[in-house]
Coordinates of C-alpha atoms in Angstrom, one line a residue:
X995 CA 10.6 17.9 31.8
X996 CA 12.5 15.4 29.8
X997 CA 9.3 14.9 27.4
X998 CA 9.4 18.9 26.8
X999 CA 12.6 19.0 25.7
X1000 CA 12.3 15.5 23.5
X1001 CA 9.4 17.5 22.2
X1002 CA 11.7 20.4 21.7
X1003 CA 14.5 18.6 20.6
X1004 CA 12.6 16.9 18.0
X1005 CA 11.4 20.0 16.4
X1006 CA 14.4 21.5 16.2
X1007 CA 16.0 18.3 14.3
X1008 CA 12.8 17.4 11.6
X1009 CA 11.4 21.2 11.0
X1010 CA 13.2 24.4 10.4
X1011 CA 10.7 26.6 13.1
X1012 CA 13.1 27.9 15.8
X1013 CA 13.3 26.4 18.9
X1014 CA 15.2 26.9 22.3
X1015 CA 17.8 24.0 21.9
X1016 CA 19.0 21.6 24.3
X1017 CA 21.9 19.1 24.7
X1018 CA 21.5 15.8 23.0
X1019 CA 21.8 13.6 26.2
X1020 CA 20.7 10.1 25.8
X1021 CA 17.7 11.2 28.9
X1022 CA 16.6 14.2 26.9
X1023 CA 16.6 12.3 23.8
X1024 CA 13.8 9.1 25.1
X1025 CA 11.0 10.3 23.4
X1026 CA 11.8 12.2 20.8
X1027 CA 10.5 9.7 18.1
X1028 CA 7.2 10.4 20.2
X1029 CA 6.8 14.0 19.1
X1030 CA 8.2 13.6 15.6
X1031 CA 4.8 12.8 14.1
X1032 CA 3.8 16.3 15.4
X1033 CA 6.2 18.4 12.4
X1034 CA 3.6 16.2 10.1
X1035 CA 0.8 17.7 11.7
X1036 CA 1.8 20.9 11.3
X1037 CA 2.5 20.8 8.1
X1038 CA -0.8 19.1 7.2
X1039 CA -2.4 21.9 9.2
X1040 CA -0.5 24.6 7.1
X1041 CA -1.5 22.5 3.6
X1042 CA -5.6 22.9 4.8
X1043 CA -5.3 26.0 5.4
X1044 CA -3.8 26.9 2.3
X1045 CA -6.8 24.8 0.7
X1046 CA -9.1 26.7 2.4
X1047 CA -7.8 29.7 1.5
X1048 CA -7.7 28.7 -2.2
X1049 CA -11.4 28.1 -2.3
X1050 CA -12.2 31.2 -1.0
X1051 CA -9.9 33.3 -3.5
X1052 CA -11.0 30.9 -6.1
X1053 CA -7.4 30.5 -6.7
X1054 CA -6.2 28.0 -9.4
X1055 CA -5.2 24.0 -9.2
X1056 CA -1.6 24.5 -10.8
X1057 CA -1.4 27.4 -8.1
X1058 CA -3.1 25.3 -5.4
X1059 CA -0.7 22.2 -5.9
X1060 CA 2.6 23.5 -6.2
X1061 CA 2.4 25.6 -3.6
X1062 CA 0.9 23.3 -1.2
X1063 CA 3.7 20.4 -2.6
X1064 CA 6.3 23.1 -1.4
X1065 CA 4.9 23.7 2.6
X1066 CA 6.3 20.7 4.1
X1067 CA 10.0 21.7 2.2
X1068 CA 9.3 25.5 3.9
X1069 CA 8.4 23.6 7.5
X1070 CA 11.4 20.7 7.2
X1071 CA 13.7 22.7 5.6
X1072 CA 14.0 19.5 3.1
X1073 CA 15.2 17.7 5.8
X1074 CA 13.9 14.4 4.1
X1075 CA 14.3 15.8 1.1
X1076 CA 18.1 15.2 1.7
X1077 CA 17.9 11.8 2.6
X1078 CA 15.2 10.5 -0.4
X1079 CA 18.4 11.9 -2.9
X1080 CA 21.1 10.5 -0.9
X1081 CA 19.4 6.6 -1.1
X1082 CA 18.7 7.4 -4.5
X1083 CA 21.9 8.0 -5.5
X1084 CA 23.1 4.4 -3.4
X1085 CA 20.3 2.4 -4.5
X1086 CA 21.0 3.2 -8.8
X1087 CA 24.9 3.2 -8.3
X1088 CA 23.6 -0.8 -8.1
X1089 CA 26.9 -1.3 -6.2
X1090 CA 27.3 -3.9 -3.3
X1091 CA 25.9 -2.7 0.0
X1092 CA 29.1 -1.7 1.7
X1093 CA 29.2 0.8 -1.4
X1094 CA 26.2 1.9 -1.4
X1095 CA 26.8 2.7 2.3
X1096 CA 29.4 4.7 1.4
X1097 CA 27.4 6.7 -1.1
X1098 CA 24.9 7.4 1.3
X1099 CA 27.4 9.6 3.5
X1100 CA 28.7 11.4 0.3
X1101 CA 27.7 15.0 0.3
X1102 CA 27.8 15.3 -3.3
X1103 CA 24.6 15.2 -5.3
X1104 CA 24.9 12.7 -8.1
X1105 CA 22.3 12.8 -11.5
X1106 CA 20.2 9.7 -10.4
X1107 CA 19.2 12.1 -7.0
X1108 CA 18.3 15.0 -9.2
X1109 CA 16.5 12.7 -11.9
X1110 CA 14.5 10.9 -9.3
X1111 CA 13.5 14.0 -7.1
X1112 CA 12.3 16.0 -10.2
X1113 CA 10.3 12.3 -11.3
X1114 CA 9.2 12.8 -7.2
X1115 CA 8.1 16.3 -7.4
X1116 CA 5.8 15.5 -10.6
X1117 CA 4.1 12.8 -9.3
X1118 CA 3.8 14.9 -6.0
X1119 CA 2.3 17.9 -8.0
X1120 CA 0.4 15.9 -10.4
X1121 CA -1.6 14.0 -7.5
X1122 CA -2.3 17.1 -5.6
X1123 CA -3.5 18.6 -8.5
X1124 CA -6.1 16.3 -8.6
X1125 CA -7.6 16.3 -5.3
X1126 CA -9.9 19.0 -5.1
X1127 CA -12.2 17.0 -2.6
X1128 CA -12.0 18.4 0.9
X1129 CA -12.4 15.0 2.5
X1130 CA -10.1 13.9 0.3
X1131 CA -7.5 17.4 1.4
X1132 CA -8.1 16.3 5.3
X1133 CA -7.1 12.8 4.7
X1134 CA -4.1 13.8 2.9
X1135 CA -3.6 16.5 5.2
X1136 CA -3.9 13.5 8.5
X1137 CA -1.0 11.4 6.2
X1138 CA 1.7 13.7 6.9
X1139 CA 1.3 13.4 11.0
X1140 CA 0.5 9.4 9.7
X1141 CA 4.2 9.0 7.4
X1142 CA 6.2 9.9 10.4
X1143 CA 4.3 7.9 12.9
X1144 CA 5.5 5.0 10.8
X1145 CA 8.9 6.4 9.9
X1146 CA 9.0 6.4 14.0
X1147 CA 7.9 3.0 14.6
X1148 CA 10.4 1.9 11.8
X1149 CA 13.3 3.6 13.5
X1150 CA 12.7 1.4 16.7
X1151 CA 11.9 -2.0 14.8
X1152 CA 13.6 -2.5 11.9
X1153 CA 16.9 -3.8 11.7
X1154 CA 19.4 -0.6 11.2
X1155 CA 22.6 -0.8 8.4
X1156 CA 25.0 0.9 10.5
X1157 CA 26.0 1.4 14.5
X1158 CA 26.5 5.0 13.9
X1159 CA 24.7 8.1 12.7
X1160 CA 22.3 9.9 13.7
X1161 CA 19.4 7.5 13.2
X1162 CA 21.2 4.9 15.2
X1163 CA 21.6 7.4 18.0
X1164 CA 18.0 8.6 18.7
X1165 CA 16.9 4.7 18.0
X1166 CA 20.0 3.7 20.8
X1167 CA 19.1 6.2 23.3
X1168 CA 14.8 6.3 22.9
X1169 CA 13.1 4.2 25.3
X1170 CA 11.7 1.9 22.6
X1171 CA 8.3 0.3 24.6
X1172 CA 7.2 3.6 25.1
X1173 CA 8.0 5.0 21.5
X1174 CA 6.6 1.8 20.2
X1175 CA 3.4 2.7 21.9
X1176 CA 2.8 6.2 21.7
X1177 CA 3.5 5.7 18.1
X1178 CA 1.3 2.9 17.3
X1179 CA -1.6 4.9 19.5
X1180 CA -1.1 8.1 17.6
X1181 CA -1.2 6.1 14.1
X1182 CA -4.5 4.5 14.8
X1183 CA -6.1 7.6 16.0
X1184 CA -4.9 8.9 13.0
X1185 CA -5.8 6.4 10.4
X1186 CA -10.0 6.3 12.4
X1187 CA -9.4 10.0 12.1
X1188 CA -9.2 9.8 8.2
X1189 CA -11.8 7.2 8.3
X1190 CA -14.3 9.2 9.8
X1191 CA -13.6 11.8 7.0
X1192 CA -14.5 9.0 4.5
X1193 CA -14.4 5.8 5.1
X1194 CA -13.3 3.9 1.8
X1195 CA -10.8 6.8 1.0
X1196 CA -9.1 7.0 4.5
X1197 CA -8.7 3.3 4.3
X1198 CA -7.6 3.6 1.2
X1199 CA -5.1 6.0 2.2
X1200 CA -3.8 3.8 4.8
X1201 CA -3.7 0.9 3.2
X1202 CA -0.9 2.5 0.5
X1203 CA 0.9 4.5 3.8
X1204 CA 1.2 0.4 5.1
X1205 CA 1.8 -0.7 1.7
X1206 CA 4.9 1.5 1.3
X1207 CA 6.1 0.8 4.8
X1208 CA 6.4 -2.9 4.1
X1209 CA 8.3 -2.5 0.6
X1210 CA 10.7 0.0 2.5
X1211 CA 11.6 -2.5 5.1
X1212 CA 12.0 -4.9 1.9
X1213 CA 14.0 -2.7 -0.4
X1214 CA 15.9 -1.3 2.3
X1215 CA 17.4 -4.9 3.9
X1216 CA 18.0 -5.9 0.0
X1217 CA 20.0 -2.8 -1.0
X1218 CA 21.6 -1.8 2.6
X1219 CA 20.9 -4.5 5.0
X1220 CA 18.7 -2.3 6.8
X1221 CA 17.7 1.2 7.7
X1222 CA 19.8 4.3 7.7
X1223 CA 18.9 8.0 8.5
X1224 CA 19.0 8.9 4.9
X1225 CA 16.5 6.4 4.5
X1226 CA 14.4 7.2 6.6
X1227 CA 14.1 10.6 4.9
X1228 CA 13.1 8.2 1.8
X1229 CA 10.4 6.6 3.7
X1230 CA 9.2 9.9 4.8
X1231 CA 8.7 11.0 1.1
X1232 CA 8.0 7.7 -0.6
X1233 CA 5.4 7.2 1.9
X1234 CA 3.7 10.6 1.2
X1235 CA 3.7 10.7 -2.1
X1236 CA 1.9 7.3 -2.5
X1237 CA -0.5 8.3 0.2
X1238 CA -1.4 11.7 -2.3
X1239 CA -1.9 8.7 -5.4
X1240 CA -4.2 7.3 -4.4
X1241 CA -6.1 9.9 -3.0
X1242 CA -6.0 11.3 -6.2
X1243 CA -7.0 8.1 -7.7
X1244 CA -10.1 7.9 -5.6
X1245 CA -10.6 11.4 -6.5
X1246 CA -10.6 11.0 -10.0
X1247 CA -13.1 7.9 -9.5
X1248 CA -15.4 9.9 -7.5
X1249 CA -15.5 12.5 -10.7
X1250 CA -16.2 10.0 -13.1
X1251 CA -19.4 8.0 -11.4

C-alpha cells in the first residue's frame, strides 16, 4: 500500500494528470523518488506517439518539433520548467551563495530566466527538428524516463544546499538504499533499452545524460553548495535537452555518410 500511494503521490507532485491525493507522511512518502522516472515515461510514450502520428499524416518537421518540445510542459505542467528559471536567475545574479539562495525562493521572474528559457526552447526545438530517425525518436523518447532516474539518484546522493524545502523533504523521508537501487536498476534497463535501439547512438545518448549529471553536481556545489529543488528542475531540463543534441548530432551524421 505504501508503494501505491508513493506512486500516487509522486504523480500528483511531477505531472499535472489528476490523481486521488494522499497525505504527505514521511511512510507514504519512502519511495516516491522510485516512481518519479515513470512521469518521464509517459511523456516519452506521448512524444512517439505523436511521431508516429506525424509520419502517417505526413505532417511537417517545424509542426512535428514544437509540438512534441511542448508534451512534457502539457504532462508536468512546467513543473521543472519552474525550477531551470529560478537557478537561472541565482546562478547570473553572480552573487555569493547565500544570495543566490535567496533568489532561488523569489517568486518573481527576473530577465536572465526568460532569456535563458527562450535560448532553452531553441536549442530544444532546433534538435528535435532534426531527428527524423525513429531509432533515434525511441532513444530520445527512453531519455525522459532516463533524466529523472538520474535527477532521482541525485536527490539521495548529492550533498543538498538547504535543510528545508521540498527536495530536502522527500530526500529526508525516502528510504534511500532502496531508491538508490530501484533507480540505478531502472536506469540501466533504460540505457540497454536505447542500446538495443542502436547501439552507438543510445550510448551516445547516455553518455551526454552522464555527462550533464556530473557538471550539475559541479556547477551546483560551486554556485549553491549543493542541490536544491529548483535545481533539480534544472537538471531535469538541462539533462534533456543535451540528451536531444546529440541525438540530433548523430542524426545529422547519419544524413551526411
Amino acid at each position: 500500500m505504501q508503494a501505491i500511494k508513493s506512486f500516487l503521490i509522486a504523480v500528483s507532485i511531477y505531472s499535472a494528470v489528476p490523481v486521488p491525493g494522499f497525505e504527505w507522511k514521511e511512510d507514504n512518502m519512502k519511495y516516491v523518488f522510485c516512481f518519479f522516472p515513470w512521469i518521464g515515461a509517459l511523456i516519452g510514450g506521448c512524444i512517439y506517439l505523436w511521431g508516429y502520428l506525424c509520419s502517417i499524416y505526413h505532417i511537417g518537421a517545424l509542426c512535428r518539433a514544437a509540438v512534441a518540445v511542448a508534451i512534457p510542459i502539457f504532462i508536468t505542467g512546467g513543473f521543472h520548467v519552474d525550477g531551470f528559471m529560478d537557478t537561472m536567475d541565482a546562478i547570473h545574479s553572480y552573487n555569493t551563495k547565500e544570495r543566490k539562495l535567496e533568489i532561488l525562493k523569489d517568486s518573481h521572474i527576473g530577465a536572465f530566466a526568460v532569456i535563458m528559457l527562450v535560448a532553452y526552447g531553441l536549442a530544444f526545438f532546433g534538435a528535435f527538428s532534426e531527428i527524423e530517425n525513429v531509432a533515434l525518436l525511441k532513444i530520445v523518447c527512453g531519455g525522459f524516463f532516463l533524466s529523472r532516474c538520474l535527477c532521482g539518484i541525485s536527490a539521495v546522493s548529492f550533498p543538498l544546499a538547504k535543510k528545508d524545502g521540498m527536495l530536502s523533504l522527500f530526500a529526508g523521508s525516502s528510504h534511500k538504499k532502496a531508491v538508490k537501487g530501484s533507480l540505478y536498476l531502472q536506469s540501466a534497463v533504460c540505457i540497454l533499452l536505447m542500446c538495443y535501439w542502436s547501439f552507438p547512438a543510445g550510448l551516445t545518448v547516455a553518455a551526454a545524460a552522464v555527462v550533464s549529471l556530473a557538471y550539475y553536481f559541479y556547477r551546483c556545489r560551486k554556485e549553491f553548495g549543493g542541490i536544491t529543488g529548483d535545481t533539480a528542475g534544472y537538471f531535469v531540463l538541462l539533462c534533456e535537452v543535451c540528451m536531444a543534441a546529440a541525438a540530433a548530432f548523430i542524426n545529422m551524421f547519419l544524413c551526411s555518410v
